[in-house]
Amino acid sequence: MTDTIDLHLEVLSIIGDVADREKIEAYVVGGFVRDSLLGKPGKDVDIVVAGDGIVFAGTVARKLGAENVVSFPKFGTAMVPYDGGKIEFVGARQERYDPASRKPAVAAGTIKDDLLRRDFTVNAMAVALNASSRGKLLDPLGGRNDLKARILRTPLDPAKTFDDDPLRILRAMRFAAQLDFRIDPAVLRAAEEMRERLRIVSQERITDEFLKLLSSPQPSVGFLPMQETGVLDIVFPEMAALSGVEQRKEYHHKDVFLHTLKVLDNISRETENVWLRMAALLHDIAKPRTKAFREGVGWTFHGHEEIGARMVKPIFRRMKLPLEHVPYVEKLVRLHLRPMALVDEEVTDSAVRRLLFEAGEDIDDLMTLCRADITSKNPRLVREVRRNYDMVARKMAEVEEKDRMRNWRPALNGEEIMKECGIGPGPMVGKLKQAVVDAILDGHIPNEHDAALQYLHSIKERVLGTAR
Ligand code: CTP
């Protein structure tokens, strides 16, 4: 096994040359080294120097002609944006125990000291950049073996590593899913023991890890250990509550949590869209709240799609997720049973038109969610449900071809309704508009301006009359 790494990236030679001139040791560390060894070098680079990281970052930035050095003196780090990615600099550190104080102090250290303080052995490898040893791999903790064995271990006792930064508990779950690695049992035990410490971590950092996990190829690989260690109760209690909720087995897994993970993995094979994945994660989120036992029927979850849709916004708020995606996720959660309902009843044009109207341009994503929602282990049933969805999709394509429902606008708008009926703004306008829209969607009148106007006049007395 060679211990010299081909770094491929020109900027790393430039940094090495600057380090030689400044007579300072410089290394590339962390994710860049890990990913290079996995054969997928990234754009973001972390540099450690045996000296002052901020001063060195300034010297490199001048050499690269990069203008914006962002430095964080409190942490001794600096960031230089470069070539669409970023280069982060830090001085090597170690902890010194001062017998007079119970708190360890951070002091300058060697590169090996620095590697010991990192999160996982696979992230604790460094490659030298100075010309005399350029490309030489420093791996004092056996990161390369762990990379081969596909296992996440901490450089120190996991309790110590997590104590330094409890976010690492979540990073273990995220890397497991991102890299498809196992987590060392000792690390899982420490995660369970120390999970309460996650409460002191900022929501932004937690959400950042959550989104990376959600974007991974098979998110269940991270969510399962989160649930097993109780970490999920802290970072996502509504999701943790799905565990142990039983349902009938026909189309789904018995346990709503395991079913949800399956749906999430299914959809992750189909799309990179993290908000569609989020909709999959949340589609049954209200099942624990709506669960009821009906004699002769078994467990029911009446209205879980509507209540679930209403849970989306508070969850986004608490997790500080971007609120602009709320309407999309709400819509998919609210509508996720509708295509199946179309299968059950006789598929009328009117029912298809309504669904197309309500889903609008998100109809394909809704169908992707519905197909991902089939998690039965019975192949005959799976084939049957898939065939039914194919049939609904064909019907939708036909109606879409005829009526162009996706970007459909009703032929009358609110302004006109107010003018024609001589009323001002208020709930009556919505009521009248809904009546016209219903008539069009049900196929009673064509979606044409004159027909809509005529219909409005034929119903206005009755509708307005009921309000008086
Ligand atoms: N690191 C750490 N503890 C943390 C965060 C980061 O020890 N809580 C160290 C690790 O050595 C990590 C490096 O800093 O490899 C860079 O961190 P980051 O950019 O967050 O992660 P990467 O490993 O680069 O992976 P990714 O880019 O996929 O997030």
PDB file of C-alpha atoms in Angstrom, residues 254-445:
ATOM      1  CA  LYS A 254     -46.495  -2.744  10.059  1.00  0.00           C
ATOM      2  CA  ASP A 255     -44.453  -0.118  11.883  1.00  0.00           C
ATOM      3  CA  VAL A 256     -44.993   3.433  10.612  1.00  0.00           C
ATOM      4  CA  PHE A 257     -41.387   4.446  11.335  1.00  0.00           C
ATOM      5  CA  LEU A 258     -39.943   1.530   9.335  1.00  0.00           C
ATOM      6  CA  HIS A 259     -42.494   2.119   6.603  1.00  0.00           C
ATOM      7  CA  THR A 260     -41.495   5.805   6.424  1.00  0.00           C
ATOM      8  CA  LEU A 261     -37.810   4.891   6.127  1.00  0.00           C
ATOM      9  CA  LYS A 262     -38.605   2.510   3.297  1.00  0.00           C
ATOM     10  CA  VAL A 263     -40.578   5.199   1.474  1.00  0.00           C
ATOM     11  CA  LEU A 264     -37.704   7.620   2.006  1.00  0.00           C
ATOM     12  CA  ASP A 265     -35.142   5.162   0.617  1.00  0.00           C
ATOM     13  CA  ASN A 266     -37.442   4.356  -2.302  1.00  0.00           C
ATOM     14  CA  ILE A 267     -37.878   8.000  -3.232  1.00  0.00           C
ATOM     15  CA  SER A 268     -34.170   8.705  -2.775  1.00  0.00           C
ATOM     16  CA  ARG A 269     -33.474   6.301  -5.634  1.00  0.00           C
ATOM     17  CA  GLU A 270     -35.762   8.393  -7.850  1.00  0.00           C
ATOM     18  CA  THR A 271     -34.914  11.979  -6.947  1.00  0.00           C
ATOM     19  CA  GLU A 272     -32.237  14.276  -5.573  1.00  0.00           C
ATOM     20  CA  ASN A 273     -34.917  16.842  -4.685  1.00  0.00           C
ATOM     21  CA  VAL A 274     -34.477  17.131  -0.940  1.00  0.00           C
ATOM     22  CA  TRP A 275     -37.959  18.699  -0.467  1.00  0.00           C
ATOM     23  CA  LEU A 276     -39.613  15.781  -2.201  1.00  0.00           C
ATOM     24  CA  ARG A 277     -37.617  13.523   0.121  1.00  0.00           C
ATOM     25  CA  MET A 278     -38.838  15.669   3.030  1.00  0.00           C
ATOM     26  CA  ALA A 279     -42.435  15.151   1.867  1.00  0.00           C
ATOM     27  CA  ALA A 280     -41.792  11.394   1.890  1.00  0.00           C
ATOM     28  CA  LEU A 281     -40.397  11.656   5.410  1.00  0.00           C
ATOM     29  CA  LEU A 282     -43.462  13.612   6.556  1.00  0.00           C
ATOM     30  CA  HIS A 283     -46.243  11.913   4.598  1.00  0.00           C
ATOM     31  CA  ASP A 284     -47.493   9.859   7.572  1.00  0.00           C
ATOM     32  CA  ILE A 285     -46.230  12.180  10.309  1.00  0.00           C
ATOM     33  CA  ALA A 286     -49.718  12.605  11.820  1.00  0.00           C
ATOM     34  CA  LYS A 287     -50.424   8.882  12.121  1.00  0.00           C
ATOM     35  CA  PRO A 288     -49.565   8.727  15.841  1.00  0.00           C
ATOM     36  CA  ARG A 289     -51.979  11.623  16.481  1.00  0.00           C
ATOM     37  CA  THR A 290     -54.856  10.253  14.450  1.00  0.00           C
ATOM     38  CA  LYS A 291     -54.651   6.595  15.369  1.00  0.00           C
ATOM     39  CA  ALA A 292     -57.952   5.103  16.492  1.00  0.00           C
ATOM     40  CA  PHE A 293     -59.345   1.601  16.743  1.00  0.00           C
ATOM     41  CA  ARG A 294     -62.568   0.874  14.876  1.00  0.00           C
ATOM     42  CA  GLU A 295     -64.483  -2.269  15.630  1.00  0.00           C
ATOM     43  CA  GLY A 296     -64.425  -4.558  12.607  1.00  0.00           C
ATOM     44  CA  VAL A 297     -61.957  -2.322  10.717  1.00  0.00           C
ATOM     45  CA  GLY A 298     -58.854  -2.280  12.885  1.00  0.00           C
ATOM     46  CA  TRP A 299     -56.516   0.685  13.279  1.00  0.00           C
ATOM     47  CA  THR A 300     -57.472   3.794  11.338  1.00  0.00           C
ATOM     48  CA  PHE A 301     -55.689   7.102  10.809  1.00  0.00           C
ATOM     49  CA  HIS A 302     -58.562   9.223   9.669  1.00  0.00           C
ATOM     50  CA  GLY A 303     -57.504  12.651   8.376  1.00  0.00           C
ATOM     51  CA  HIS A 304     -53.781  12.033   8.894  1.00  0.00           C
ATOM     52  CA  GLU A 305     -53.001  13.613   5.529  1.00  0.00           C
ATOM     53  CA  GLU A 306     -54.682  16.917   6.449  1.00  0.00           C
ATOM     54  CA  ILE A 307     -53.373  17.032  10.030  1.00  0.00           C
ATOM     55  CA  GLY A 308     -49.949  16.010   8.722  1.00  0.00           C
ATOM     56  CA  ALA A 309     -50.018  18.879   6.222  1.00  0.00           C
ATOM     57  CA  ARG A 310     -50.709  21.272   9.101  1.00  0.00           C
ATOM     58  CA  MET A 311     -47.721  19.914  11.027  1.00  0.00           C
ATOM     59  CA  VAL A 312     -45.333  20.827   8.199  1.00  0.00           C
ATOM     60  CA  LYS A 313     -44.995  24.521   8.972  1.00  0.00           C
ATOM     61  CA  PRO A 314     -44.332  24.205  12.718  1.00  0.00           C
ATOM     62  CA  ILE A 315     -41.703  21.540  11.968  1.00  0.00           C
ATOM     63  CA  PHE A 316     -40.030  23.761   9.350  1.00  0.00           C
ATOM     64  CA  ARG A 317     -40.114  26.686  11.802  1.00  0.00           C
ATOM     65  CA  ARG A 318     -38.546  24.757  14.652  1.00  0.00           C
ATOM     66  CA  MET A 319     -35.877  23.231  12.425  1.00  0.00           C
ATOM     67  CA  LYS A 320     -35.179  26.598  10.798  1.00  0.00           C
ATOM     68  CA  LEU A 321     -35.728  25.078   7.361  1.00  0.00           C
ATOM     69  CA  PRO A 322     -36.447  27.511   4.512  1.00  0.00           C
ATOM     70  CA  LEU A 323     -40.141  28.371   4.750  1.00  0.00           C
ATOM     71  CA  GLU A 324     -40.489  28.921   1.001  1.00  0.00           C
ATOM     72  CA  HIS A 325     -40.680  25.124   0.610  1.00  0.00           C
ATOM     73  CA  VAL A 326     -43.550  24.741   3.070  1.00  0.00           C
ATOM     74  CA  PRO A 327     -46.442  25.034   0.543  1.00  0.00           C
ATOM     75  CA  TYR A 328     -44.891  22.365  -1.697  1.00  0.00           C
ATOM     76  CA  VAL A 329     -44.337  19.880   1.138  1.00  0.00           C
ATOM     77  CA  GLU A 330     -47.772  20.650   2.636  1.00  0.00           C
ATOM     78  CA  LYS A 331     -49.399  20.017  -0.702  1.00  0.00           C
ATOM     79  CA  LEU A 332     -47.728  16.640  -1.224  1.00  0.00           C
ATOM     80  CA  VAL A 333     -48.540  15.481   2.312  1.00  0.00           C
ATOM     81  CA  ARG A 334     -52.155  16.650   1.922  1.00  0.00           C
ATOM     82  CA  LEU A 335     -52.644  14.940  -1.439  1.00  0.00           C
ATOM     83  CA  HIS A 336     -50.668  11.734  -0.948  1.00  0.00           C
ATOM     84  CA  LEU A 337     -53.760   9.501  -0.677  1.00  0.00           C
ATOM     85  CA  ARG A 338     -55.664  11.019  -3.557  1.00  0.00           C
ATOM     86  CA  PRO A 339     -54.213   9.054  -6.486  1.00  0.00           C
ATOM     87  CA  MET A 340     -54.922   5.831  -4.579  1.00  0.00           C
ATOM     88  CA  ALA A 341     -58.494   7.015  -3.996  1.00  0.00           C
ATOM     89  CA  LEU A 342     -58.790   7.464  -7.756  1.00  0.00           C
ATOM     90  CA  VAL A 343     -57.862   3.819  -8.163  1.00  0.00           C
ATOM     91  CA  ASP A 344     -60.495   2.654  -5.729  1.00  0.00           C
ATOM     92  CA  GLU A 345     -63.394   4.491  -7.263  1.00  0.00           C
ATOM     93  CA  GLU A 346     -64.318   4.524 -10.881  1.00  0.00           C
ATOM     94  CA  VAL A 347     -61.924   7.021 -12.453  1.00  0.00           C
ATOM     95  CA  THR A 348     -64.053   9.850 -13.759  1.00  0.00           C
ATOM     96  CA  ASP A 349     -62.638  12.723 -15.798  1.00  0.00           C
ATOM     97  CA  SER A 350     -63.928  15.066 -13.169  1.00  0.00           C
ATOM     98  CA  ALA A 351     -61.989  13.420 -10.311  1.00  0.00           C
ATOM     99  CA  VAL A 352     -58.798  13.374 -12.383  1.00  0.00           C
ATOM    100  CA  ARG A 353     -59.290  17.006 -13.384  1.00  0.00           C
ATOM    101  CA  ARG A 354     -59.703  18.016  -9.745  1.00  0.00           C
ATOM    102  CA  LEU A 355     -56.524  16.295  -8.679  1.00  0.00           C
ATOM    103  CA  LEU A 356     -54.581  17.793 -11.574  1.00  0.00           C
ATOM    104  CA  PHE A 357     -55.935  21.222 -10.647  1.00  0.00           C
ATOM    105  CA  GLU A 358     -54.982  20.875  -6.976  1.00  0.00           C
ATOM    106  CA  ALA A 359     -51.559  19.367  -7.583  1.00  0.00           C
ATOM    107  CA  GLY A 360     -50.766  21.748 -10.443  1.00  0.00           C
ATOM    108  CA  GLU A 361     -47.202  21.504 -11.641  1.00  0.00           C
ATOM    109  CA  ASP A 362     -46.291  19.170  -8.761  1.00  0.00           C
ATOM    110  CA  ILE A 363     -48.406  16.274 -10.036  1.00  0.00           C
ATOM    111  CA  ASP A 364     -45.394  14.246 -11.235  1.00  0.00           C
ATOM    112  CA  ASP A 365     -43.726  14.601  -7.838  1.00  0.00           C
ATOM    113  CA  LEU A 366     -46.960  13.498  -6.178  1.00  0.00           C
ATOM    114  CA  MET A 367     -47.028  10.368  -8.325  1.00  0.00           C
ATOM    115  CA  THR A 368     -43.359   9.708  -7.505  1.00  0.00           C
ATOM    116  CA  LEU A 369     -44.278   9.909  -3.811  1.00  0.00           C
ATOM    117  CA  CYS A 370     -47.258   7.579  -4.262  1.00  0.00           C
ATOM    118  CA  ARG A 371     -45.165   4.973  -6.039  1.00  0.00           C
ATOM    119  CA  ALA A 372     -42.481   5.209  -3.342  1.00  0.00           C
ATOM    120  CA  ASP A 373     -45.245   4.674  -0.771  1.00  0.00           C
ATOM    121  CA  ILE A 374     -45.758   1.066  -1.894  1.00  0.00           C
ATOM    122  CA  THR A 375     -43.700  -0.951   0.577  1.00  0.00           C
ATOM    123  CA  SER A 376     -45.601  -4.210   0.703  1.00  0.00           C
ATOM    124  CA  LYS A 377     -43.526  -7.376   0.726  1.00  0.00           C
ATOM    125  CA  ASN A 378     -46.200  -9.137  -1.311  1.00  0.00           C
ATOM    126  CA  PRO A 379     -44.989  -8.986  -4.954  1.00  0.00           C
ATOM    127  CA  ARG A 380     -48.439  -9.696  -6.357  1.00  0.00           C
ATOM    128  CA  LEU A 381     -49.930  -6.769  -4.480  1.00  0.00           C
ATOM    129  CA  VAL A 382     -47.053  -4.492  -5.457  1.00  0.00           C
ATOM    130  CA  ARG A 383     -47.570  -5.346  -9.122  1.00  0.00           C
ATOM    131  CA  GLU A 384     -51.284  -4.685  -8.818  1.00  0.00           C
ATOM    132  CA  VAL A 385     -50.888  -1.282  -7.153  1.00  0.00           C
ATOM    133  CA  ARG A 386     -48.236  -0.283  -9.692  1.00  0.00           C
ATOM    134  CA  ARG A 387     -50.550  -1.260 -12.530  1.00  0.00           C
ATOM    135  CA  ASN A 388     -53.316   0.813 -10.977  1.00  0.00           C
ATOM    136  CA  TYR A 389     -51.047   3.836 -10.715  1.00  0.00           C
ATOM    137  CA  ASP A 390     -50.029   3.338 -14.348  1.00  0.00           C
ATOM    138  CA  MET A 391     -53.691   3.402 -15.230  1.00  0.00           C
ATOM    139  CA  VAL A 392     -54.261   6.619 -13.247  1.00  0.00           C
ATOM    140  CA  ALA A 393     -51.183   8.168 -14.888  1.00  0.00           C
ATOM    141  CA  ARG A 394     -52.523   7.303 -18.350  1.00  0.00           C
ATOM    142  CA  LYS A 395     -55.879   8.797 -17.493  1.00  0.00           C
ATOM    143  CA  MET A 396     -54.144  11.929 -16.209  1.00  0.00           C
ATOM    144  CA  ALA A 397     -52.152  12.213 -19.423  1.00  0.00           C
ATOM    145  CA  GLU A 398     -55.383  12.018 -21.430  1.00  0.00           C
ATOM    146  CA  VAL A 399     -57.162  14.675 -19.388  1.00  0.00           C
ATOM    147  CA  GLU A 400     -54.035  16.833 -19.377  1.00  0.00           C
ATOM    148  CA  GLU A 401     -53.805  16.571 -23.141  1.00  0.00           C
ATOM    149  CA  LYS A 402     -57.409  17.747 -23.477  1.00  0.00           C
ATOM    150  CA  ASP A 403     -57.712  20.326 -20.718  1.00  0.00           C
ATOM    151  CA  ARG A 404     -54.155  21.432 -19.873  1.00  0.00           C
ATOM    152  CA  MET A 405     -54.962  21.362 -16.168  1.00  0.00           C
ATOM    153  CA  ARG A 406     -51.467  21.858 -14.781  1.00  0.00           C
ATOM    154  CA  ASN A 407     -51.294  25.547 -15.458  1.00  0.00           C
ATOM    155  CA  TRP A 408     -55.007  25.924 -15.525  1.00  0.00           C
ATOM    156  CA  ARG A 409     -56.565  29.251 -14.603  1.00  0.00           C
ATOM    157  CA  PRO A 410     -60.335  29.557 -14.184  1.00  0.00           C
ATOM    158  CA  ALA A 411     -61.939  31.686 -16.886  1.00  0.00           C
ATOM    159  CA  LEU A 412     -63.236  34.255 -14.358  1.00  0.00           C
ATOM    160  CA  ASN A 413     -61.218  36.132 -11.772  1.00  0.00           C
ATOM    161  CA  GLY A 414     -62.231  37.723  -8.471  1.00  0.00           C
ATOM    162  CA  GLU A 415     -62.248  41.280  -9.839  1.00  0.00           C
ATOM    163  CA  GLU A 416     -64.779  40.366 -12.491  1.00  0.00           C
ATOM    164  CA  ILE A 417     -66.943  38.475 -10.042  1.00  0.00           C
ATOM    165  CA  MET A 418     -67.130  41.557  -7.787  1.00  0.00           C
ATOM    166  CA  LYS A 419     -68.002  43.809 -10.744  1.00  0.00           C
ATOM    167  CA  GLU A 420     -70.615  41.495 -12.214  1.00  0.00           C
ATOM    168  CA  CYS A 421     -72.338  40.855  -8.895  1.00  0.00           C
ATOM    169  CA  GLY A 422     -71.955  44.364  -7.516  1.00  0.00           C
ATOM    170  CA  ILE A 423     -70.247  43.200  -4.329  1.00  0.00           C
ATOM    171  CA  GLY A 424     -67.050  44.224  -2.550  1.00  0.00           C
ATOM    172  CA  PRO A 425     -64.166  42.062  -1.417  1.00  0.00           C
ATOM    173  CA  GLY A 426     -65.010  39.400   1.152  1.00  0.00           C
ATOM    174  CA  PRO A 427     -65.695  35.702   1.615  1.00  0.00           C
ATOM    175  CA  MET A 428     -68.617  35.784  -0.846  1.00  0.00           C
ATOM    176  CA  VAL A 429     -66.211  36.354  -3.751  1.00  0.00           C
ATOM    177  CA  GLY A 430     -64.365  33.158  -2.885  1.00  0.00           C
ATOM    178  CA  LYS A 431     -67.606  31.244  -2.535  1.00  0.00           C
ATOM    179  CA  LEU A 432     -68.854  32.358  -5.951  1.00  0.00           C
ATOM    180  CA  LYS A 433     -65.503  31.647  -7.540  1.00  0.00           C
ATOM    181  CA  GLN A 434     -65.411  28.165  -6.035  1.00  0.00           C
ATOM    182  CA  ALA A 435     -68.886  27.462  -7.416  1.00  0.00           C
ATOM    183  CA  VAL A 436     -67.758  28.466 -10.923  1.00  0.00           C
ATOM    184  CA  VAL A 437     -64.536  26.432 -10.621  1.00  0.00           C
ATOM    185  CA  ASP A 438     -66.501  23.385  -9.405  1.00  0.00           C
ATOM    186  CA  ALA A 439     -68.865  23.631 -12.371  1.00  0.00           C
ATOM    187  CA  ILE A 440     -65.918  23.710 -14.758  1.00  0.00           C
ATOM    188  CA  LEU A 441     -64.022  20.889 -13.054  1.00  0.00           C
ATOM    189  CA  ASP A 442     -67.149  18.734 -12.919  1.00  0.00           C
ATOM    190  CA  GLY A 443     -67.610  19.293 -16.651  1.00  0.00           C
ATOM    191  CA  HIS A 444     -70.980  21.093 -16.346  1.00  0.00           C
ATOM    192  CA  ILE A 445     -69.694  24.095 -18.300  1.00  0.00           C
TER     193      ILE A 445
END
